[in-house]
Amino acid sequence: MINRTLIIIPCVAIKFMRSTIAVLKAAADETRARILLALSFKELCVCQITAVLDLAPSTVSKHLSILYGAELVNMRKCGKWVYYSLAGRDASTSIRE
């Protein structure tokens, strides 16, 4: 007979697991991986990312929204322009590897 015991997972572990899953899902898409690679070199505005990837601005914005939600990129507004960069100092290193 198998003894089934209830495993209680701390709330902190669940939050960490959810954020890890969000990061993995965000980085698993080829277009988002290409965006991360482009951002590993320097900060870019949406129009520059659109030109590099040859995609519609709405498509790029949707992918950037997912990356931002997963906390993989930072966003800053300067007038009507929106610039994106990799989040955190270690992010650039891990993306290049």
XYZ file of N, CA, C and O in Angstrom:
388
model
N 0.838 -1.178 0.000
C 0.000 0.000 0.000
C 0.882 1.240 0.000
O 1.847 1.342 0.739
N 0.508 2.202 -0.861
C 1.274 3.436 -0.989
C 0.741 4.464 -0.003
O -0.453 4.718 0.072
N 1.654 5.048 0.745
C 1.307 6.081 1.700
C 1.373 7.437 0.995
O 2.440 7.897 0.623
N 0.240 8.049 0.789
C 0.201 9.365 0.131
C 0.139 10.447 1.205
O -0.833 10.525 1.944
N 1.179 11.238 1.245
C 1.198 12.332 2.214
C 1.021 13.651 1.478
O 1.451 13.820 0.339
N 0.381 14.551 2.119
C 0.154 15.865 1.554
C 1.446 16.674 1.667
O 2.000 16.826 2.752
N 1.910 17.154 0.535
C 3.113 17.979 0.521
C 2.671 19.434 0.481
O 1.947 19.851 -0.418
N 3.090 20.175 1.456
C 2.732 21.588 1.528
C 3.884 22.395 0.953
O 5.010 22.336 1.439
N 3.568 23.117 -0.106
C 4.572 23.935 -0.770
C 4.413 25.367 -0.275
O 3.321 25.932 -0.364
N 5.499 25.941 0.229
C 5.415 27.321 0.730
C 5.001 28.292 -0.379
O 5.299 28.095 -1.554
N 4.309 29.324 0.002
C 3.818 30.343 -0.928
C 4.970 30.956 -1.734
O 4.826 31.219 -2.918
N 6.118 31.143 -1.119
C 7.284 31.712 -1.795
C 7.735 30.797 -2.928
O 8.060 31.252 -4.025
N 7.723 29.497 -2.698
C 8.131 28.543 -3.722
C 7.162 28.562 -4.899
O 7.570 28.448 -6.055
N 5.892 28.725 -4.626
C 4.893 28.779 -5.691
C 5.086 30.034 -6.543
O 5.038 29.976 -7.774
N 5.355 31.171 -5.904
C 5.603 32.410 -6.643
C 6.851 32.282 -7.514
O 6.862 32.715 -8.665
N 7.902 31.670 -6.962
C 9.141 31.459 -7.717
C 8.883 30.546 -8.904
O 9.350 30.808 -10.014
N 8.114 29.493 -8.704
C 7.803 28.550 -9.766
C 7.026 29.254 -10.877
O 7.332 29.085 -12.060
N 6.043 30.063 -10.516
C 5.239 30.770 -11.514
C 6.074 31.766 -12.312
O 5.914 31.896 -13.526
N 6.963 32.483 -11.639
C 7.800 33.449 -12.358
C 8.797 32.732 -13.268
O 9.081 33.194 -14.371
N 9.303 31.591 -12.827
C 10.217 30.804 -13.654
C 9.506 30.292 -14.898
O 10.048 30.346 -16.004
N 8.294 29.820 -14.745
C 7.508 29.343 -15.886
C 7.247 30.486 -16.861
O 7.357 30.310 -18.084
N 6.918 31.668 -16.354
C 6.671 32.833 -17.217
C 7.914 33.195 -18.020
O 7.827 33.498 -19.219
N 9.071 33.144 -17.385
C 10.331 33.455 -18.071
C 10.607 32.422 -19.155
O 10.959 32.767 -20.294
N 10.440 31.163 -18.835
C 10.702 30.111 -19.810
C 9.749 30.193 -20.996
O 10.160 30.026 -22.147
N 8.482 30.444 -20.731
C 7.511 30.583 -21.817
C 7.851 31.784 -22.699
O 7.749 31.717 -23.925
N 8.231 32.877 -22.075
C 8.551 34.093 -22.832
C 9.775 33.896 -23.716
O 9.793 34.319 -24.870
N 10.780 33.237 -23.206
C 12.024 33.051 -23.954
C 11.940 31.907 -24.964
O 12.768 31.817 -25.861
N 10.934 31.059 -24.858
C 10.837 29.885 -25.727
C 10.402 30.231 -27.150
O 10.655 29.468 -28.072
N 9.769 31.369 -27.346
C 9.311 31.757 -28.672
C 10.483 32.289 -29.504
O 11.295 33.073 -29.008
N 10.573 31.888 -30.765
C 11.697 32.282 -31.612
C 11.777 33.795 -31.813
O 12.865 34.386 -31.741
N 10.653 34.434 -32.039
C 10.659 35.887 -32.240
C 11.125 36.602 -30.978
O 11.938 37.530 -31.050
N 10.645 36.162 -29.819
C 11.073 36.798 -28.569
C 12.549 36.526 -28.295
O 13.255 37.396 -27.774
N 13.029 35.361 -28.667
C 14.459 35.065 -28.518
C 15.285 35.989 -29.413
O 16.351 36.481 -29.006
N 14.788 36.268 -30.600
C 15.487 37.192 -31.508
C 15.493 38.613 -30.945
O 16.480 39.339 -31.069
N 14.391 39.006 -30.326
C 14.330 40.327 -29.695
C 15.352 40.419 -28.562
O 16.088 41.401 -28.448
N 15.412 39.381 -27.740
C 16.380 39.370 -26.635
C 17.807 39.433 -27.156
O 18.658 40.128 -26.590
N 18.077 38.738 -28.242
C 19.414 38.774 -28.838
C 19.744 40.182 -29.334
O 20.841 40.694 -29.092
N 18.797 40.823 -29.997
C 19.025 42.197 -30.475
C 19.274 43.146 -29.304
O 20.151 44.015 -29.371
N 18.517 42.966 -28.228
C 18.677 43.835 -27.061
C 19.943 43.537 -26.274
O 20.344 44.347 -25.434
N 20.567 42.404 -26.521
C 21.800 42.077 -25.792
C 22.953 42.986 -26.218
O 23.942 43.107 -25.511
N 22.805 43.640 -27.371
C 23.854 44.533 -27.847
C 23.661 45.965 -27.368
O 24.616 46.631 -27.004
N 22.401 46.441 -27.374
C 22.135 47.810 -26.912
C 20.640 48.024 -26.773
O 19.824 47.242 -27.265
N 20.291 49.114 -26.121
C 18.898 49.517 -25.982
C 18.352 49.899 -27.361
O 19.033 50.538 -28.158
N 17.112 49.478 -27.645
C 16.494 49.764 -28.939
C 15.072 50.268 -28.747
O 14.393 49.877 -27.798
N 14.631 51.120 -29.676
C 13.235 51.531 -29.656
C 12.424 50.513 -30.466
O 12.978 49.710 -31.215
N 11.119 50.566 -30.330
C 10.242 49.613 -31.010
C 10.452 49.671 -32.518
O 10.496 48.635 -33.189
N 10.609 50.871 -33.068
C 10.784 50.991 -34.519
C 12.080 50.325 -34.985
O 12.124 49.735 -36.068
N 13.124 50.382 -34.187
C 14.379 49.713 -34.544
C 14.223 48.189 -34.502
O 14.716 47.484 -35.382
N 13.544 47.694 -33.482
C 13.313 46.247 -33.372
C 12.448 45.774 -34.535
O 12.704 44.723 -35.132
N 11.445 46.578 -34.886
C 10.579 46.259 -36.028
C 11.397 46.147 -37.308
O 11.207 45.219 -38.097
N 12.310 47.071 -37.518
C 13.149 47.063 -38.720
C 14.090 45.865 -38.735
O 14.263 45.210 -39.765
N 14.700 45.571 -37.602
C 15.647 44.450 -37.518
C 14.957 43.118 -37.797
O 15.481 42.271 -38.522
N 13.772 42.929 -37.241
C 13.071 41.653 -37.366
C 12.160 41.586 -38.590
O 11.654 40.517 -38.920
N 11.938 42.731 -39.258
C 11.044 42.812 -40.409
C 9.657 42.282 -40.070
O 9.102 41.417 -40.753
N 9.104 42.799 -38.967
C 7.768 42.423 -38.504
C 6.915 43.669 -38.331
O 7.437 44.784 -38.233
N 5.615 43.478 -38.260
C 4.686 44.591 -38.031
C 4.894 45.151 -36.627
O 5.191 44.400 -35.692
N 4.736 46.464 -36.462
C 4.884 47.068 -35.136
C 3.972 46.446 -34.079
O 4.377 46.282 -32.933
N 2.755 46.092 -34.462
C 1.836 45.498 -33.489
C 2.336 44.128 -33.016
O 2.188 43.775 -31.843
N 2.952 43.377 -33.924
C 3.510 42.063 -33.559
C 4.670 42.228 -32.588
O 4.750 41.537 -31.571
N 5.551 43.162 -32.896
C 6.704 43.425 -32.027
C 6.228 43.912 -30.664
O 6.737 43.468 -29.622
N 5.255 44.800 -30.644
C 4.737 45.315 -29.373
C 4.147 44.201 -28.512
O 4.336 44.188 -27.291
N 3.436 43.276 -29.127
C 2.857 42.152 -28.381
C 3.958 41.294 -27.759
O 3.889 40.928 -26.579
N 4.987 40.980 -28.542
C 6.097 40.190 -28.014
C 6.845 40.923 -26.904
O 7.224 40.325 -25.895
N 7.039 42.233 -27.084
C 7.708 43.029 -26.049
C 6.871 43.082 -24.774
O 7.418 43.063 -23.667
N 5.573 43.120 -24.915
C 4.679 43.110 -23.760
C 4.845 41.814 -22.952
O 4.886 41.833 -21.719
N 4.964 40.710 -23.639
C 5.163 39.416 -22.970
C 6.523 39.379 -22.275
O 6.636 38.934 -21.133
N 7.551 39.870 -22.957
C 8.891 39.903 -22.354
C 8.927 40.832 -21.143
O 9.567 40.527 -20.136
N 8.220 41.955 -21.239
C 8.152 42.895 -20.121
C 7.410 42.266 -18.940
O 7.821 42.400 -17.789
N 6.335 41.565 -19.225
C 5.565 40.895 -18.177
C 6.361 39.816 -17.458
O 6.172 39.571 -16.270
N 7.285 39.184 -18.189
C 8.151 38.157 -17.600
C 9.388 38.779 -16.950
O 10.273 38.068 -16.473
N 9.463 40.116 -16.968
C 10.565 40.878 -16.377
C 11.913 40.565 -17.027
O 12.954 40.589 -16.383
N 11.874 40.277 -18.329
C 13.113 40.046 -19.068
C 13.649 41.312 -19.714
O 14.820 41.377 -20.074
N 12.777 42.303 -19.886
C 13.208 43.569 -20.470
C 12.700 44.740 -19.629
O 11.712 44.622 -18.921
N 13.426 45.836 -19.729
C 13.010 47.100 -19.118
C 12.476 48.006 -20.218
O 12.897 47.888 -21.377
N 11.602 48.910 -19.849
C 11.016 49.840 -20.805
C 11.151 51.260 -20.258
O 11.009 51.478 -19.063
N 11.463 52.188 -21.162
C 11.460 53.590 -20.764
C 10.890 54.403 -21.913
O 11.103 54.094 -23.082
N 10.136 55.422 -21.560
C 9.528 56.295 -22.562
C 10.305 57.590 -22.636
O 10.722 58.138 -21.618
N 10.484 58.041 -23.851
C 11.157 59.313 -24.089
C 10.343 60.034 -25.162
O 10.482 59.735 -26.356
N 9.459 60.917 -24.733
C 8.541 61.549 -25.672
C 7.568 60.520 -26.220
O 6.936 59.793 -25.465
N 7.483 60.437 -27.541
C 6.589 59.447 -28.142
C 7.285 58.114 -28.406
O 6.662 57.170 -28.876
N 8.564 58.012 -28.101
C 9.337 56.801 -28.342
C 9.377 55.929 -27.101
O 9.456 56.423 -25.983
N 9.368 54.624 -27.314
C 9.489 53.666 -26.217
C 10.744 52.844 -26.468
O 10.896 52.245 -27.542
N 11.645 52.836 -25.501
C 12.911 52.117 -25.624
C 12.906 50.902 -24.706
O 12.400 50.951 -23.590
N 13.508 49.826 -25.193
C 13.609 48.586 -24.419
C 15.067 48.190 -24.267
O 15.889 48.423 -25.155
N 15.368 47.597 -23.127
C 16.702 47.054 -22.858
C 16.524 45.786 -22.038
O 15.455 45.540 -21.477
N 17.577 44.985 -21.981
C 17.509 43.773 -21.167
C 17.422 44.146 -19.698
O 18.047 45.108 -19.259
N 16.660 43.385 -18.956
C 16.505 43.635 -17.522
C 17.679 43.032 -16.770
O 18.032 41.884 -16.990
N 18.272 43.817 -15.922
C 19.339 43.322 -15.065
C 20.659 43.132 -15.776
O 20.718 42.892 -16.973
N 21.703 43.253 -15.039
C 23.046 43.105 -15.583
C 23.329 41.676 -16.019
O 23.963 41.435 -17.022
N 22.835 40.683 -15.261
C 23.098 39.283 -15.565
C 22.294 38.790 -16.758
O 22.643 37.807 -17.384
N 21.218 39.487 -17.106
C 20.375 39.046 -18.223
C 21.166 39.041 -19.523
O 21.082 38.108 -20.305
N 21.959 40.079 -19.749
C 22.731 40.169 -20.980
C 23.702 39.006 -21.119
O 23.842 38.414 -22.165
N 24.357 38.639 -20.039
C 25.303 37.530 -20.051
C 24.613 36.212 -20.331
O 25.077 35.431 -21.156
N 23.497 35.964 -19.689
C 22.810 34.689 -19.873
C 22.202 34.573 -21.265
O 22.156 33.486 -21.828
N 21.761 35.670 -21.860
C 21.210 35.633 -23.213
C 22.312 35.330 -24.215
O 22.135 34.556 -25.143
N 23.483 35.914 -24.025
C 24.602 35.677 -24.961
C 25.082 34.240 -24.902
O 25.573 33.716 -25.887
N 24.988 33.618 -23.749
C 25.446 32.235 -23.617
C 24.418 31.341 -24.208
O 24.574 30.376 -24.799
